[in-house]
Amino acid sequence: KNEVEQSPQNLTAQEGEFITINCSYSVGISALHWLQQHPGGGIVSLFMLSSGKKKHGRLIATINIQEKHSSLHITASHPRDSAVYICAVRFMNYGGSQGNLIFGKGTKLSVKP
Amino acid sequence: DVKVTQSSRYLVKRTGEKVFLECVQDMDHENMFWYRQDPGLGLRLIYFSYDVKMKEKGDIPEGYSVSREKKERFSLILESASTNQTSMYLCASSEGGQSYGYTFGSGTRLTVV
């Protein structure tokens, strides 16, 4: 069964802390996405990964294909990082060439000043 | 800047009304998607389209239909709105193939009263 699990569900941090959000999936994938959604807002794509590691500013995303696990890290967190972070996976056995995504339920991050 | 534009940010409709949600992308993307997002359930795929006049059911198509008469426009139709269709609706687009990212719209928060 194609499943995506995220942890934690909710996360509260103090400004400046290092944050890690985790995503695990059940079977082989062709790509994994990390998405960000601010309250009341649309969704912004942060990263798309199929292997290794990507970095953009204070955000780092890693993926371990063998362990079927990805992490999103935020260094020196700031209140403006407060949002819901969503992991979405394109499974190899689902969606054919259209590559439909299966989404995790999201991690709600709140960074306090 | 590439965009997926959803016509309405907030919408209030009465039970039984026919509702049209419009989505337009300016990236010449082949694939377009409609999702709904509900607390605790995450994003779920309603319908998607991989070409003009082509459509495929997603995971929760009941009570919805779609139309794609032009490549840039993908419409979601609620034939007879019901209160359980109150939700956030998100449109997305992507190029064909599995190596491309998704671009999401800002969402339409629909309330059916």
CSV table of C-alpha atoms in Angstrom, one decimal:
chain,number,residue,atom,x,y,z
A,1,LYS,CA,0.0,0.0,0.0
A,2,ASN,CA,1.3,3.5,-0.9
A,3,GLU,CA,1.6,5.4,2.4
A,4,VAL,CA,3.4,8.5,3.5
A,5,GLU,CA,3.9,9.2,7.2
A,6,GLN,CA,5.2,12.4,8.7
A,7,SER,CA,6.4,13.2,12.2
A,8,PRO,CA,5.9,15.1,14.3
A,9,GLN,CA,2.4,16.2,13.7
A,10,ASN,CA,2.9,19.5,15.6
A,11,LEU,CA,6.2,21.2,16.5
A,12,THR,CA,6.8,24.2,18.6
A,13,ALA,CA,10.3,25.7,18.7
A,14,GLN,CA,12.1,28.8,20.0
A,15,GLU,CA,13.6,31.2,17.5
A,16,GLY,CA,17.1,30.1,16.5
A,17,GLU,CA,16.6,26.4,17.1
A,18,PHE,CA,17.5,23.7,14.6
A,19,ILE,CA,14.4,21.9,13.4
A,20,THR,CA,13.9,18.5,11.8
A,21,ILE,CA,10.7,17.2,10.2
A,22,ASN,CA,10.6,13.5,9.1
A,23,CYS,CA,8.9,11.7,6.3
A,24,SER,CA,8.7,7.9,5.8
A,25,TYR,CA,7.1,6.1,2.9
A,26,SER,CA,6.2,2.5,2.2
A,27,VAL,CA,7.4,1.5,-1.2
A,28,GLY,CA,9.7,2.6,-4.1
A,29,ILE,CA,9.4,6.2,-5.3
A,30,SER,CA,10.5,8.2,-8.2
A,31,ALA,CA,10.5,11.6,-6.4
A,32,LEU,CA,9.7,13.2,-3.1
A,33,HIS,CA,8.6,16.8,-2.6
A,34,TRP,CA,8.7,19.0,0.4
A,35,LEU,CA,6.0,21.7,0.4
A,36,GLN,CA,5.2,24.7,2.6
A,37,GLN,CA,1.8,26.1,3.4
A,38,HIS,CA,1.3,29.3,5.4
A,39,PRO,CA,-2.0,29.8,7.2
A,40,GLY,CA,-4.8,30.5,4.8
A,41,GLY,CA,-2.3,30.4,1.9
A,42,GLY,CA,-1.5,28.3,-1.1
A,43,ILE,CA,1.2,25.8,-1.3
A,44,VAL,CA,4.8,26.5,-2.3
A,45,SER,CA,7.1,23.8,-3.5
A,46,LEU,CA,10.4,23.9,-1.5
A,47,PHE,CA,12.3,20.9,-2.9
A,48,MET,CA,12.0,17.9,-5.2
A,49,LEU,CA,14.4,15.1,-4.4
A,50,SER,CA,15.1,11.7,-5.9
A,51,SER,CA,18.4,11.1,-4.1
A,52,GLY,CA,21.0,12.8,-1.8
A,53,LYS,CA,20.6,16.2,-0.4
A,54,LYS,CA,19.5,19.7,-1.5
A,55,LYS,CA,20.0,23.1,0.2
A,56,HIS,CA,18.3,26.4,-0.2
A,57,GLY,CA,19.1,29.1,2.2
A,58,ARG,CA,18.4,27.8,5.7
A,59,LEU,CA,16.5,24.8,4.5
A,60,ILE,CA,18.1,21.4,3.8
A,61,ALA,CA,16.3,18.3,2.5
A,62,THR,CA,17.8,14.9,2.6
A,63,ILE,CA,16.6,11.5,1.4
A,64,ASN,CA,17.7,8.0,2.1
A,65,ILE,CA,16.3,5.7,-0.6
A,66,GLN,CA,17.3,2.5,1.1
A,67,GLU,CA,15.6,3.4,4.3
A,68,LYS,CA,12.6,5.1,2.6
A,69,HIS,CA,13.0,8.2,4.6
A,70,SER,CA,13.5,11.9,4.1
A,71,SER,CA,14.1,14.8,6.5
A,72,LEU,CA,13.6,18.5,6.2
A,73,HIS,CA,15.9,20.6,8.3
A,74,ILE,CA,15.6,24.3,9.2
A,75,THR,CA,18.6,26.0,10.6
A,76,ALA,CA,18.4,29.1,12.8
A,77,SER,CA,14.6,29.0,12.7
A,78,HIS,CA,12.6,32.2,12.6
A,79,PRO,CA,9.0,33.0,13.4
A,80,ARG,CA,8.4,33.5,9.7
A,81,ASP,CA,9.1,29.8,9.2
A,82,SER,CA,5.9,29.1,11.0
A,83,ALA,CA,3.8,27.1,8.5
A,84,VAL,CA,2.6,23.6,7.7
A,85,TYR,CA,5.3,21.5,6.0
A,86,ILE,CA,4.0,18.7,3.8
A,87,CYS,CA,5.9,15.7,2.4
A,88,ALA,CA,4.5,14.4,-0.9
A,89,VAL,CA,5.7,11.3,-2.8
A,90,ARG,CA,5.4,10.1,-6.3
A,91,PHE,CA,5.3,6.3,-6.1
A,92,MET,CA,6.7,4.3,-8.9
A,93,ASN,CA,3.7,2.0,-9.0
A,94,TYR,CA,1.0,4.7,-8.9
A,95,GLY,CA,-0.1,7.3,-11.4
A,96,GLY,CA,1.8,6.2,-14.4
A,97,SER,CA,3.5,8.9,-16.4
A,98,GLN,CA,1.2,11.5,-14.8
A,99,GLY,CA,3.0,10.7,-11.5
A,100,ASN,CA,0.3,11.6,-9.1
A,101,LEU,CA,1.4,12.6,-5.6
A,102,ILE,CA,0.5,11.0,-2.3
A,103,PHE,CA,0.6,13.5,0.5
A,104,GLY,CA,1.5,13.2,4.2
A,105,LYS,CA,-0.8,14.9,6.6
A,106,GLY,CA,1.6,17.7,7.3
A,107,THR,CA,3.7,19.0,10.2
A,108,LYS,CA,2.5,22.2,11.8
A,109,LEU,CA,5.5,24.2,12.9
A,110,SER,CA,5.3,27.2,15.2
A,111,VAL,CA,8.4,29.2,15.9
A,112,LYS,CA,8.2,31.5,18.9
A,113,PRO,CA,10.2,34.7,19.2
B,1,ASP,CA,7.1,34.3,-12.6
B,2,VAL,CA,5.2,31.1,-13.4
B,3,LYS,CA,1.8,30.9,-12.0
B,4,VAL,CA,-1.2,28.8,-11.3
B,5,THR,CA,-4.2,31.1,-10.7
B,6,GLN,CA,-7.4,30.1,-9.0
B,7,SER,CA,-10.3,32.5,-9.7
B,8,SER,CA,-11.6,32.9,-6.2
B,9,ARG,CA,-9.9,32.9,-2.8
B,10,TYR,CA,-13.1,32.6,-0.8
B,11,LEU,CA,-16.5,31.4,-1.9
B,12,VAL,CA,-19.8,30.9,-0.1
B,13,LYS,CA,-22.5,28.9,-1.9
B,14,ARG,CA,-25.9,27.4,-1.0
B,15,THR,CA,-26.7,23.7,-0.8
B,16,GLY,CA,-27.8,22.5,-4.2
B,17,GLU,CA,-26.1,25.2,-6.2
B,18,LYS,CA,-23.9,24.4,-9.2
B,19,VAL,CA,-20.4,25.7,-8.4
B,20,PHE,CA,-17.5,26.3,-10.8
B,21,LEU,CA,-13.9,26.6,-9.6
B,22,GLU,CA,-11.5,27.8,-12.2
B,23,CYS,CA,-7.8,27.2,-12.5
B,24,VAL,CA,-5.5,28.7,-15.1
B,25,GLN,CA,-1.7,28.1,-15.6
B,26,ASP,CA,0.6,30.0,-17.8
B,27,MET,CA,3.4,27.5,-18.1
B,28,ASP,CA,2.1,25.3,-20.9
B,29,HIS,CA,2.0,22.4,-18.5
B,30,GLU,CA,0.5,19.1,-19.7
B,31,ASN,CA,-0.8,17.9,-16.3
B,32,MET,CA,-3.3,19.6,-14.1
B,33,PHE,CA,-4.8,18.5,-10.8
B,34,TRP,CA,-7.6,19.3,-8.4
B,35,TYR,CA,-7.2,18.5,-4.7
B,36,ARG,CA,-9.2,19.1,-1.6
B,37,GLN,CA,-7.6,19.7,1.7
B,38,ASP,CA,-9.3,18.9,5.0
B,39,PRO,CA,-8.0,18.9,8.6
B,40,GLY,CA,-6.6,15.6,9.6
B,41,LEU,CA,-6.9,14.1,6.1
B,42,GLY,CA,-4.3,16.1,4.2
B,43,LEU,CA,-4.6,16.7,0.4
B,44,ARG,CA,-6.6,14.2,-1.6
B,45,LEU,CA,-6.8,14.0,-5.4
B,46,ILE,CA,-10.2,14.7,-6.9
B,47,TYR,CA,-9.5,14.6,-10.6
B,48,PHE,CA,-6.5,15.2,-12.9
B,49,SER,CA,-6.0,15.8,-16.6
B,50,TYR,CA,-3.0,15.0,-18.7
B,51,ASP,CA,-4.2,16.7,-21.9
B,52,VAL,CA,-6.9,18.8,-23.4
B,53,LYS,CA,-10.3,17.1,-23.1
B,54,MET,CA,-8.7,14.2,-21.1
B,55,LYS,CA,-9.6,13.5,-17.5
B,56,GLU,CA,-9.0,10.8,-15.0
B,57,LYS,CA,-10.7,10.2,-11.6
B,58,GLY,CA,-8.6,10.6,-8.5
B,59,ASP,CA,-9.3,9.2,-5.1
B,60,ILE,CA,-12.5,11.1,-4.3
B,61,PRO,CA,-14.3,12.0,-7.5
B,62,GLU,CA,-17.8,11.5,-6.2
B,63,GLY,CA,-19.9,14.7,-6.4
B,64,TYR,CA,-17.5,16.4,-8.8
B,65,SER,CA,-16.8,16.7,-12.5
B,66,VAL,CA,-14.1,18.5,-14.4
B,67,SER,CA,-13.6,20.2,-17.8
B,68,ARG,CA,-10.4,20.9,-19.7
B,69,GLU,CA,-11.3,22.6,-23.0
B,70,LYS,CA,-8.0,24.5,-23.3
B,71,LYS,CA,-4.6,23.4,-22.2
B,72,GLU,CA,-4.2,26.3,-19.7
B,73,ARG,CA,-7.6,26.0,-18.0
B,74,PHE,CA,-8.9,23.2,-15.7
B,75,SER,CA,-12.3,23.7,-14.1
B,76,LEU,CA,-13.8,21.8,-11.2
B,77,ILE,CA,-17.5,21.6,-11.1
B,78,LEU,CA,-19.7,20.7,-8.1
B,79,GLU,CA,-23.0,19.7,-9.8
B,80,SER,CA,-25.1,20.2,-6.7
B,81,ALA,CA,-23.1,21.5,-3.8
B,82,SER,CA,-23.5,19.9,-0.4
B,83,THR,CA,-22.3,20.9,3.1
B,84,ASN,CA,-19.7,18.0,3.1
B,85,GLN,CA,-18.0,19.7,0.2
B,86,THR,CA,-17.0,22.6,2.4
B,87,SER,CA,-13.2,22.5,2.1
B,88,MET,CA,-10.1,24.1,0.8
B,89,TYR,CA,-9.6,23.3,-2.9
B,90,LEU,CA,-6.2,23.5,-4.5
B,91,CYS,CA,-5.2,23.3,-8.1
B,92,ALA,CA,-1.8,22.3,-9.3
B,93,SER,CA,0.0,21.7,-12.6
B,94,SER,CA,3.1,19.9,-13.8
B,95,GLU,CA,5.0,19.1,-17.0
B,96,GLY,CA,4.6,15.6,-18.3
B,97,GLY,CA,7.0,12.9,-17.1
B,98,GLN,CA,8.2,12.0,-13.6
B,99,SER,CA,11.1,14.4,-13.2
B,100,TYR,CA,9.2,17.6,-12.9
B,101,GLY,CA,8.0,19.6,-10.0
B,102,TYR,CA,4.5,20.8,-9.2
B,103,THR,CA,3.2,24.4,-9.1
B,104,PHE,CA,0.3,25.0,-6.8
B,105,GLY,CA,-2.4,27.7,-6.8
B,106,SER,CA,-3.3,29.8,-3.8
B,107,GLY,CA,-6.4,27.7,-3.0
B,108,THR,CA,-10.1,28.4,-2.9
B,109,ARG,CA,-11.8,28.1,0.5
B,110,LEU,CA,-15.4,27.0,-0.3
B,111,THR,CA,-18.1,27.1,2.3
B,112,VAL,CA,-21.4,25.5,1.4
B,113,VAL,CA,-24.3,26.6,3.7
